[in-house]
Short mmCIF file of C-alpha atoms in Angstrom, two decimals:
data_model
loop_
_atom_site.label_atom_id
_atom_site.label_comp_id
_atom_site.label_asym_id
_atom_site.label_seq_id
_atom_site.Cartn_x
_atom_site.Cartn_y
_atom_site.Cartn_z
CA MET A 1 68.64 116.25 110.27
CA ALA A 2 68.71 116.49 106.45
CA ARG A 3 72.14 115.71 105.00
CA PHE A 4 73.70 117.03 101.81
CA PHE A 5 77.10 116.47 100.23
CA ILE A 6 78.80 119.72 99.17
CA GLU A 7 81.82 120.68 97.12
CA GLU A 8 84.70 122.71 98.54
CA LYS A 9 83.64 125.81 96.60
CA SER A 10 80.34 125.92 98.54
CA ILE A 11 82.21 126.75 101.76
CA SER A 12 83.39 130.32 102.31
CA GLY A 13 84.53 131.30 105.79
CA ASP A 14 81.73 130.39 108.18
CA LYS A 15 79.08 130.30 105.45
CA ILE A 16 77.87 127.58 103.10
CA THR A 17 76.02 128.47 99.91
CA VAL A 18 74.03 125.84 98.06
CA THR A 19 72.53 126.35 94.60
CA GLY A 20 71.01 124.13 91.90
CA SER A 21 69.06 120.95 92.60
CA ASP A 22 70.09 120.73 96.28
CA ALA A 23 68.81 124.27 96.88
CA ARG A 24 65.50 123.41 95.21
CA HIS A 25 65.34 120.20 97.26
CA ILE A 26 65.87 122.13 100.51
CA GLY A 27 63.39 124.90 99.63
CA TYR A 28 60.67 123.12 97.65
CA SER A 29 60.71 119.42 98.58
CA LEU A 30 61.70 119.71 102.23
CA ARG A 31 60.07 123.16 102.65
CA MET A 32 62.80 124.20 105.06
CA LYS A 33 62.80 127.70 106.54
CA LYS A 34 65.27 130.24 107.94
CA GLY A 35 66.62 129.06 111.31
CA GLU A 36 66.31 125.35 110.54
CA ARG A 37 69.39 123.11 110.67
CA ILE A 38 71.02 121.07 107.92
CA VAL A 39 74.11 118.86 107.97
CA PHE A 40 76.44 119.50 105.04
CA CYS A 41 79.04 116.90 104.47
CA ARG A 42 82.39 117.02 102.73
CA GLU A 43 85.12 114.36 102.77
CA GLY A 44 84.15 112.86 106.10
CA THR A 45 83.49 116.19 107.85
CA ASP A 46 80.02 117.28 108.95
CA TYR A 47 79.18 121.00 108.92
CA ILE A 48 76.17 121.48 111.20
CA SER A 49 74.60 124.60 109.71
CA GLU A 50 71.62 126.90 110.15
CA ILE A 51 69.71 128.44 107.25
CA SER A 52 70.21 132.22 107.28
CA LYS A 53 68.75 133.09 103.87
CA ILE A 54 66.66 131.05 101.48
CA SER A 55 65.50 132.03 97.99
CA SER A 56 64.13 130.15 94.98
CA ASP A 57 67.58 129.24 93.70
CA SER A 58 69.99 129.42 96.62
CA VAL A 59 70.28 128.60 100.30
CA ILE A 60 72.82 130.37 102.52
CA CYS A 61 73.68 128.82 105.88
CA ASP A 62 75.83 129.73 108.89
CA ILE A 63 78.20 126.98 109.99
CA LYS A 64 77.51 126.32 113.68
CA GLU A 65 79.72 123.31 114.33
CA ILE A 66 82.34 121.31 112.41
CA ILE A 67 82.71 117.65 113.46
CA PRO A 68 84.11 114.45 111.93
CA CYS A 69 81.27 112.43 110.41
CA LYS A 70 80.42 109.66 112.92
CA SER A 71 79.37 107.21 110.24
CA GLU A 72 82.76 106.99 108.50
CA PRO A 73 84.83 103.87 109.23
CA ASN A 74 88.38 104.43 110.48
CA VAL A 75 89.75 102.17 107.73
CA ASN A 76 89.81 102.79 103.99
CA LEU A 77 88.62 99.63 102.31
CA THR A 78 89.09 99.50 98.55
CA ILE A 79 87.27 96.71 96.72
CA TYR A 80 88.89 95.84 93.38
CA GLN A 81 86.07 94.01 91.62
CA SER A 82 86.43 92.12 88.35
CA LEU A 83 83.50 93.42 86.30
CA PRO A 84 80.56 91.00 86.57
CA LYS A 85 77.85 90.45 83.98
CA SER A 86 74.49 92.30 83.75
CA ASP A 87 73.57 94.61 86.64
CA LYS A 88 75.36 92.77 89.46
CA MET A 89 77.81 95.65 89.89
CA ASP A 90 74.88 97.92 90.82
CA LEU A 91 74.02 95.69 93.79
CA ILE A 92 77.70 95.41 94.79
CA ILE A 93 78.06 99.21 94.81
CA GLN A 94 74.84 99.89 96.69
CA LYS A 95 75.48 97.34 99.41
CA THR A 96 79.22 97.89 99.94
CA VAL A 97 78.68 101.66 100.11
CA GLU A 98 76.03 101.17 102.82
CA LEU A 99 78.41 98.88 104.67
CA GLY A 100 81.34 101.30 104.54
CA VAL A 101 83.56 100.74 101.48
CA HIS A 102 85.91 103.63 100.70
CA ARG A 103 86.49 103.11 96.99
CA ILE A 104 85.61 100.55 94.33
CA VAL A 105 87.78 99.85 91.30
CA PRO A 106 86.30 97.67 88.54
CA PHE A 107 88.82 95.70 86.54
CA ILE A 108 89.16 93.24 83.70
CA SER A 109 91.02 90.01 84.43
CA ALA A 110 91.64 86.87 82.36
CA ARG A 111 88.22 85.34 82.97
CA THR A 112 86.12 88.52 82.97
CA ILE A 113 83.21 88.01 80.59
CA SER A 114 81.88 91.58 80.64
CA ARG A 115 84.23 93.69 78.52
CA PRO A 116 82.53 96.98 77.62
CA ASP A 117 83.99 99.17 74.87
CA GLU A 118 85.25 102.62 75.76
CA LYS A 119 81.95 104.41 75.22
CA SER A 120 79.85 101.96 77.17
CA ALA A 121 82.52 101.81 79.92
CA GLU A 122 82.28 105.59 80.31
CA LYS A 123 78.50 105.36 80.66
CA LYS A 124 78.83 102.54 83.18
CA ILE A 125 81.23 104.52 85.37
CA ILE A 126 78.87 107.50 85.39
CA ARG A 127 75.97 105.23 86.42
CA PHE A 128 78.11 103.45 89.03
CA ASN A 129 79.04 106.77 90.64
CA LYS A 130 75.40 107.85 90.73
CA ILE A 131 74.51 104.60 92.53
CA SER A 132 77.33 105.24 94.99
CA GLU A 133 76.13 108.79 95.65
CA SER A 134 72.57 107.66 96.19
CA ALA A 135 73.62 104.85 98.57
CA ALA A 136 75.95 107.24 100.42
CA LYS A 137 73.11 109.72 100.97
CA GLN A 138 70.65 107.02 102.03
CA SER A 139 73.01 105.42 104.51
CA GLY A 140 74.33 108.68 105.97
CA ARG A 141 77.93 108.30 104.80
CA GLY A 142 80.41 111.13 105.22
CA ILE A 143 81.95 110.61 101.78
CA ILE A 144 80.71 109.50 98.39
CA PRO A 145 82.87 106.43 97.67
CA GLU A 146 84.52 106.83 94.29
CA ILE A 147 83.99 104.21 91.63
CA GLY A 148 87.17 104.41 89.60
CA GLU A 149 87.79 103.87 85.90
CA ILE A 150 87.95 100.27 84.71
CA LYS A 151 91.55 99.08 84.99
CA SER A 152 93.51 95.97 84.07
CA PHE A 153 94.36 93.40 86.75
CA GLU A 154 97.99 94.51 86.65
CA GLU A 155 97.11 98.20 86.98
CA CYS A 156 95.08 97.29 90.07
CA LEU A 157 98.02 95.45 91.63
CA GLU A 158 100.06 98.63 91.13
CA ASP A 159 97.23 100.82 92.44
CA ALA A 160 96.97 98.78 95.66
CA LYS A 161 100.74 98.77 96.25
CA GLN A 162 100.74 101.07 99.28
CA SER A 163 97.94 99.29 101.16
CA ASP A 164 98.63 97.94 104.65
CA ILE A 165 96.58 94.80 103.98
CA LYS A 166 96.26 93.16 100.57
CA ILE A 167 93.85 90.29 100.08
CA ILE A 168 92.73 88.34 97.02
CA CYS A 169 89.69 86.05 97.31
CA TYR A 170 90.46 82.67 95.78
CA GLU A 171 87.90 79.90 95.44
CA ASN A 172 90.56 77.19 95.34
CA GLY A 173 91.94 77.84 98.80
CA GLY A 174 93.87 80.25 100.96
CA ALA A 175 94.12 81.65 104.45
CA LYS A 176 91.17 82.43 106.73
CA LEU A 177 89.91 85.99 106.61
CA SER A 178 89.68 85.99 110.42
CA ASP A 179 93.40 85.19 110.71
CA THR A 180 94.24 88.49 109.02
CA LEU A 181 95.58 90.98 111.55
CA PHE A 182 93.61 94.14 110.95
CA SER A 183 94.88 96.06 114.00
CA ASN A 184 96.58 99.32 113.01
CA ALA A 185 95.64 98.80 109.38
CA LYS A 186 94.45 101.97 107.71
CA ASN A 187 94.30 101.02 104.03
CA ILE A 188 92.88 97.64 103.07
CA SER A 189 92.69 96.33 99.50
CA VAL A 190 90.58 93.35 98.51
CA PHE A 191 90.56 91.77 95.03
CA ILE A 192 87.42 89.84 94.04
CA GLY A 193 86.87 87.88 90.84
CA ALA A 194 83.84 87.94 88.55
CA GLU A 195 81.83 84.84 87.53
CA GLY A 196 84.85 82.80 86.48
CA GLY A 197 87.11 83.65 89.40
CA PHE A 198 90.87 84.05 88.94
CA GLU A 199 93.42 82.09 86.96
CA TYR A 200 96.20 80.51 88.98
CA SER A 201 98.75 82.74 87.23
CA GLU A 202 96.88 85.81 88.50
CA ILE A 203 96.98 84.48 92.05
CA GLU A 204 100.72 83.96 91.65
CA LYS A 205 101.16 87.52 90.38
CA ALA A 206 99.13 88.84 93.31
CA LYS A 207 101.21 86.81 95.77
CA SER A 208 104.39 88.25 94.29
CA ALA A 209 102.86 91.70 94.81
CA GLY A 210 102.35 90.95 98.53
CA PHE A 211 98.74 89.76 98.43
CA THR A 212 97.37 86.96 100.64
CA PRO A 213 94.90 84.58 98.97
CA ILE A 214 91.83 84.18 101.19
CA TYR A 215 89.42 81.26 101.08
CA LEU A 216 85.80 81.85 102.03
CA GLY A 217 84.82 78.23 102.54
CA GLU A 218 83.00 75.42 100.84
CA ARG A 219 79.80 77.20 99.89
CA ILE A 220 79.97 78.68 96.42
CA LEU A 221 79.20 82.39 96.70
CA ARG A 222 77.90 84.22 93.66
CA CYS A 223 80.35 86.87 92.54
CA GLU A 224 78.11 89.68 93.81
CA THR A 225 77.72 88.05 97.24
CA CYS A 226 81.44 87.93 97.94
CA PRO A 227 82.18 91.70 98.06
CA ILE A 228 79.09 92.34 100.20
CA ALA A 229 80.06 89.59 102.66
CA ILE A 230 83.73 90.67 102.76
CA THR A 231 82.84 94.31 103.40
CA ALA A 232 80.48 93.35 106.25
CA ILE A 233 83.07 91.03 107.82
CA ILE A 234 85.99 93.48 107.51
CA MET A 235 83.88 96.32 108.97
CA ASN A 236 83.02 94.00 111.87
CA LEU A 237 86.61 92.80 112.38
CA THR A 238 87.90 96.40 112.40
CA ASP A 239 85.20 97.46 114.87
CA ASN A 240 83.44 99.68 112.35
CA LEU A 241 79.98 98.17 112.69
CA SER A 242 79.20 99.31 116.21
CA MET B 1 80.26 66.41 90.52
CA ALA B 2 76.57 67.09 89.85
CA ARG B 3 74.58 67.54 93.09
CA PHE B 4 70.91 66.74 93.68
CA PHE B 5 68.74 66.98 96.78
CA ILE B 6 66.71 63.83 97.41
CA GLU B 7 63.86 62.81 99.70
CA GLU B 8 64.17 59.97 102.20
CA LYS B 9 61.95 57.70 100.10
CA SER B 10 64.51 57.79 97.27
CA ILE B 11 67.00 55.85 99.43
CA SER B 12 66.54 52.10 99.76
CA GLY B 13 69.42 50.06 101.21
CA ASP B 14 72.52 50.93 99.19
CA LYS B 15 70.53 52.20 96.20
CA ILE B 16 69.11 55.59 95.31
CA THR B 17 66.31 55.90 92.76
CA VAL B 18 65.51 59.23 91.19
CA THR B 19 62.45 59.88 89.04
CA GLY B 20 60.66 62.96 87.65
CA SER B 21 62.40 66.18 86.67
CA ASP B 22 65.71 65.29 88.35
CA ALA B 23 65.88 62.01 86.37
CA ARG B 24 65.21 63.89 83.14
CA HIS B 25 67.82 66.50 84.13
CA ILE B 26 70.43 63.76 84.75
CA GLY B 27 69.61 61.83 81.55
CA TYR B 28 68.69 64.53 79.03
CA SER B 29 70.29 67.81 80.11
CA LEU B 30 73.49 66.46 81.66
CA ARG B 31 73.59 63.40 79.32
CA MET B 32 75.05 61.30 82.11
CA LYS B 33 75.78 57.62 81.53
CA LYS B 34 76.04 54.39 83.50
CA GLY B 35 79.15 54.40 85.68
CA GLU B 36 79.27 58.19 86.14
CA ARG B 37 79.12 59.67 89.65
CA ILE B 38 76.55 61.97 91.21
CA VAL B 39 76.32 63.43 94.72
CA PHE B 40 72.89 63.06 96.26
CA CYS B 41 72.26 65.16 99.29
CA ARG B 42 69.80 64.80 102.14
CA GLU B 43 69.74 66.76 105.39
CA GLY B 44 73.44 67.56 105.44
CA THR B 45 74.61 64.12 104.30
CA ASP B 46 76.23 63.51 100.91
CA TYR B 47 75.66 60.15 99.20
CA ILE B 48 78.43 59.74 96.61
CA SER B 49 76.73 57.45 94.09
CA GLU B 50 77.38 55.77 90.77
CA ILE B 51 74.74 55.39 88.06
CA SER B 52 73.90 51.69 87.61
CA LYS B 53 70.82 51.99 85.40
CA ILE B 54 69.41 54.93 83.49
CA SER B 55 66.16 55.07 81.53
CA SER B 56 63.98 57.85 80.15
CA ASP B 57 62.14 58.36 83.45
CA SER B 58 64.34 56.99 86.21
CA VAL B 59 67.95 56.80 87.33
CA ILE B 60 69.15 54.07 89.70
CA CYS B 61 72.45 54.56 91.50
CA ASP B 62 74.65 52.53 93.86
CA ILE B 63 75.71 54.40 96.98
CA LYS B 64 79.52 54.26 97.15
CA GLU B 65 80.23 56.55 100.09
CA ILE B 66 78.21 58.39 102.74
CA ILE B 67 79.84 61.51 104.18
CA PRO B 68 78.70 64.64 106.04
CA CYS B 69 78.30 67.50 103.57
CA LYS B 70 81.42 69.67 103.91
CA SER B 71 79.60 72.87 103.03
CA GLU B 72 77.20 72.83 106.00
CA PRO B 73 78.01 75.23 108.86
CA ASN B 74 78.26 73.70 112.34
CA VAL B 75 75.77 76.24 113.70
CA ASN B 76 72.07 76.54 112.92
CA LEU B 77 71.37 80.20 112.23
CA THR B 78 67.70 81.13 112.01
CA ILE B 79 66.91 84.57 110.62
CA TYR B 80 63.53 85.89 111.76
CA GLN B 81 62.85 88.61 109.20
CA SER B 82 60.04 91.12 109.39
CA LEU B 83 58.52 90.95 105.91
CA PRO B 84 59.93 93.76 103.75
CA LYS B 85 58.21 95.45 100.81
CA SER B 86 58.41 94.40 97.13
CA ASP B 87 60.92 91.69 96.23
CA LYS B 88 63.55 92.41 98.89
CA MET B 89 62.82 89.09 100.61
CA ASP B 90 63.96 87.28 97.43
CA LEU B 91 67.43 88.84 97.70
CA ILE B 92 67.57 88.16 101.45
CA ILE B 93 66.77 84.47 100.90
CA GLN B 94 69.18 83.99 98.00
CA LYS B 95 72.12 85.64 99.73
CA THR B 96 71.64 84.26 103.25
CA VAL B 97 71.20 80.72 101.86
CA GLU B 98 74.49 81.06 99.96
CA LEU B 99 76.15 82.33 103.12
CA GLY B 100 74.88 79.48 105.30
CA VAL B 101 71.54 80.33 106.99
CA HIS B 102 69.69 77.29 108.38
CA ARG B 103 66.12 78.60 108.38
CA ILE B 104 64.29 81.85 107.66
CA VAL B 105 61.03 82.80 109.34
CA PRO B 106 59.17 85.83 107.96
CA PHE B 107 57.06 87.71 110.47
CA ILE B 108 54.74 90.65 110.86
CA SER B 109 55.64 93.19 113.55
CA ALA B 110 54.14 96.55 114.54
CA ARG B 111 55.81 98.52 111.74
CA THR B 112 55.70 95.90 108.98
CA ILE B 113 54.20 97.55 105.90
CA SER B 114 53.86 94.40 103.75
CA ARG B 115 50.88 92.44 105.11
CA PRO B 116 49.79 89.87 102.53
CA ASP B 117 46.40 88.18 102.88
CA GLU B 118 46.29 84.42 103.42
CA LYS B 119 46.19 83.51 99.73
CA SER B 120 49.02 85.78 98.69
CA ALA B 121 51.03 84.72 101.77
CA GLU B 122 50.73 81.08 100.69
CA LYS B 123 51.99 81.95 97.22
CA LYS B 124 54.85 83.97 98.67
CA ILE B 125 56.00 81.08 100.89
CA ILE B 126 56.00 78.70 97.92
CA ARG B 127 58.08 81.18 95.90
CA PHE B 128 60.42 81.83 98.84
CA ASN B 129 61.10 78.10 99.23
CA LYS B 130 61.83 77.78 95.51
CA ILE B 131 64.37 80.59 95.78
CA SER B 132 65.94 78.84 98.76
CA GLU B 133 66.16 75.53 96.88
CA SER B 134 67.72 77.18 93.87
CA ALA B 135 70.29 79.06 95.99
CA ALA B 136 71.05 75.88 97.97
CA LYS B 137 71.75 73.96 94.75
CA GLN B 138 73.85 76.75 93.25
CA SER B 139 75.98 77.21 96.36
CA GLY B 140 76.42 73.49 97.08
CA ARG B 141 74.55 73.45 100.40
CA GLY B 142 73.80 70.15 102.14
CA ILE B 143 70.27 71.19 103.11
CA ILE B 144 67.55 73.31 101.58
CA PRO B 145 66.97 75.97 104.25
CA GLU B 146 63.28 76.09 105.10
CA ILE B 147 61.38 79.34 104.74
CA GLY B 148 58.66 79.01 107.36
CA GLU B 149 55.09 80.29 107.38
CA ILE B 150 54.62 83.97 108.19
CA LYS B 151 54.28 84.32 111.98
CA SER B 152 53.55 87.12 114.41
CA PHE B 153 56.41 88.76 116.34
CA GLU B 154 55.25 87.01 119.52
CA GLU B 155 55.06 83.59 117.84
CA CYS B 156 58.65 84.10 116.69
CA LEU B 157 59.80 84.91 120.23
CA GLU B 158 58.22 81.61 121.33
CA ASP B 159 59.71 79.77 118.33
CA ALA B 160 63.24 80.98 119.18
CA LYS B 161 62.91 80.11 122.88
CA GLN B 162 65.36 77.19 122.87
CA SER B 163 68.15 78.98 120.97
CA ASP B 164 71.57 79.28 122.60
CA ILE B 165 72.03 82.82 121.29
CA LYS B 166 69.18 85.26 120.76
CA ILE B 167 69.83 88.57 119.06
CA ILE B 168 67.56 91.39 117.91
CA CYS B 169 68.99 94.09 115.63
CA TYR B 170 68.01 97.53 116.88
CA GLU B 171 68.83 100.73 115.04
CA ASN B 172 68.63 102.83 118.21
CA GLY B 173 71.48 101.10 120.00
CA GLY B 174 72.61 97.92 121.67
CA ALA B 175 75.62 95.68 122.21
CA LYS B 176 78.33 94.97 119.65
CA LEU B 177 77.82 91.87 117.55
CA SER B 178 81.50 90.99 118.04
CA ASP B 179 81.06 90.97 121.83
CA THR B 180 78.61 88.07 121.52
CA LEU B 181 80.23 84.82 122.65
CA PHE B 182 79.49 82.34 119.91
CA SER B 183 81.74 79.54 121.20
CA ASN B 184 79.76 76.35 121.86
CA ALA B 185 76.62 77.91 120.42
CA LYS B 186 74.69 75.52 118.20
CA ASN B 187 71.40 77.34 117.62
CA ILE B 188 71.49 81.07 116.91
CA SER B 189 68.38 83.19 116.38
CA VAL B 190 68.51 86.69 114.93
CA PHE B 191 65.50 89.03 114.63
CA ILE B 192 65.67 91.72 111.94
CA GLY B 193 63.12 94.46 111.29
CA ALA B 194 61.65 95.57 107.98
CA GLU B 195 61.74 99.14 106.62
CA GLY B 196 60.42 100.75 109.80
CA GLY B 197 62.54 98.79 112.30
CA PHE B 198 61.13 97.78 115.68
CA GLU B 199 59.03 99.64 118.22
CA TYR B 200 60.61 100.10 121.62
CA SER B 201 57.91 97.90 123.20
CA GLU B 202 58.98 95.04 120.90
CA ILE B 203 62.60 95.44 121.98
CA GLU B 204 61.43 95.30 125.60
CA LYS B 205 59.42 92.13 124.91
CA ALA B 206 62.43 90.56 123.20
CA LYS B 207 64.69 91.50 126.11
CA SER B 208 62.24 89.86 128.53
CA ALA B 209 62.43 86.76 126.34
CA GLY B 210 66.23 86.67 126.71
CA PHE B 211 67.23 88.54 123.55
CA THR B 212 70.19 90.92 123.33
CA PRO B 213 69.63 94.06 121.24
CA ILE B 214 72.55 94.52 118.83
CA TYR B 215 73.58 97.79 117.21
CA LEU B 216 75.21 97.71 113.80
CA GLY B 217 76.64 101.22 113.83
CA GLU B 218 75.99 104.67 112.46
CA ARG B 219 75.49 103.82 108.81
CA ILE B 220 71.84 103.22 107.98
CA LEU B 221 71.58 99.78 106.39
CA ARG B 222 68.62 99.02 104.15
CA CYS B 223 66.46 96.29 105.62
CA GLU B 224 67.66 93.74 103.06
CA THR B 225 71.34 94.55 103.70
CA CYS B 226 71.15 93.77 107.42
CA PRO B 227 70.36 90.01 107.23
CA ILE B 228 73.00 89.49 104.52
CA ALA B 229 75.65 91.31 106.56
CA ILE B 230 74.67 89.56 109.83
CA THR B 231 74.79 86.11 108.21
CA ALA B 232 78.23 86.79 106.73
CA ILE B 233 79.57 88.11 110.04
CA ILE B 234 78.13 85.28 112.16
CA MET B 235 79.46 82.65 109.74
CA ASN B 236 82.86 84.30 110.01
CA LEU B 237 82.76 84.63 113.82
CA THR B 238 81.76 80.96 114.18
CA ASP B 239 84.55 79.89 111.80
CA ASN B 240 82.12 78.73 109.13
CA LEU B 241 83.56 80.75 106.27
CA SER B 242 86.88 78.97 105.89
#
């Protein structure tokens, strides 16, 4: 069934009204007709709906069933990613969204090379969120993972404060990821460095903030490989890839 | 320490002789001098060596220590990958080599869209192996994972016959990857489809050949995401990411 993300204002009682580009997509591109079914999705909830009225600029549907979206993991994984160079962040967003990330927060740490000015940062965040939306649609997610504003390392430590599990990937050593006890964890925060990794003082700060440094072994992973691998492994360890 | 892959013929007694582009790289680009140390690597073994003589076209080194390469996993994971469209195979090779794959075999199955003719297949395999070599160097691998010739689905089933664990990823359902018992497994074979996945008859053939269909959950992974995720998860489950 075709899937569309909707905003809260589109839902009124047992009806959903879609306008704009989604309405054109339903009517023109998909050539859908009255009586056909669409899944509308909002914040992890699927609204199985039937088209009751379709015009050139709006589609009105009756909600037939409301169910939790089956594709959403039962953990909220936030990846805090030190901003890498060139378009590596695009790949990180696309792949981690497919794999089930909940939110991505780019940050600047001591060794971050990519340091966009305010204007170019704004543009980046808009593009990042578009990539997230597109990957969320393609992979059948129940939410569009948010790509937050670029923060400082310290702001991210503060942001992750309430998480049940706090991990920082450190290329110079740390615990095994598989020794982390994920049972009963709901909110998981993972910090990942950019090309230059983290300074020791940052690891110390993170440890003081309750983070566990994690070592991913002897092979040197490119900075964009690490978040993809971590997301896959955590989704597997928390039984969210089956 | 600088790392270089060498062929068997470069080793003679307790000496290693390097010529060609690697010799130029050591002498010109890295500006290395007599007495400095280099790690030469062959089939998972590291030869810690010291430069004894360096000229414009050759470098002669004394072998000081021979040790197993620490970065090599203790399992041999072969990814059999139905050939995807465009340059997706490049990303698959780069990322799975970083993560620890042992060998990649591209194949053509019923729904494979990309079907290169003999000449373009030859070119592809040469490029694929270059990508593997480059990723192996960058990530500090002890071997250059081989990217085999393009085979048929049936040839791959035959090729994987001796593996301890045989898995085929199937988007319509199967066992959990984490229920697979990897302990004592040495050779692991994983079949992954291209854009269109597998036909049911192929899954049946694979099952008859001792394969277990594995289901990776409700989120729809792009065909290039699946091998990257599987490699990360298997390396973690077999304790090869720590």
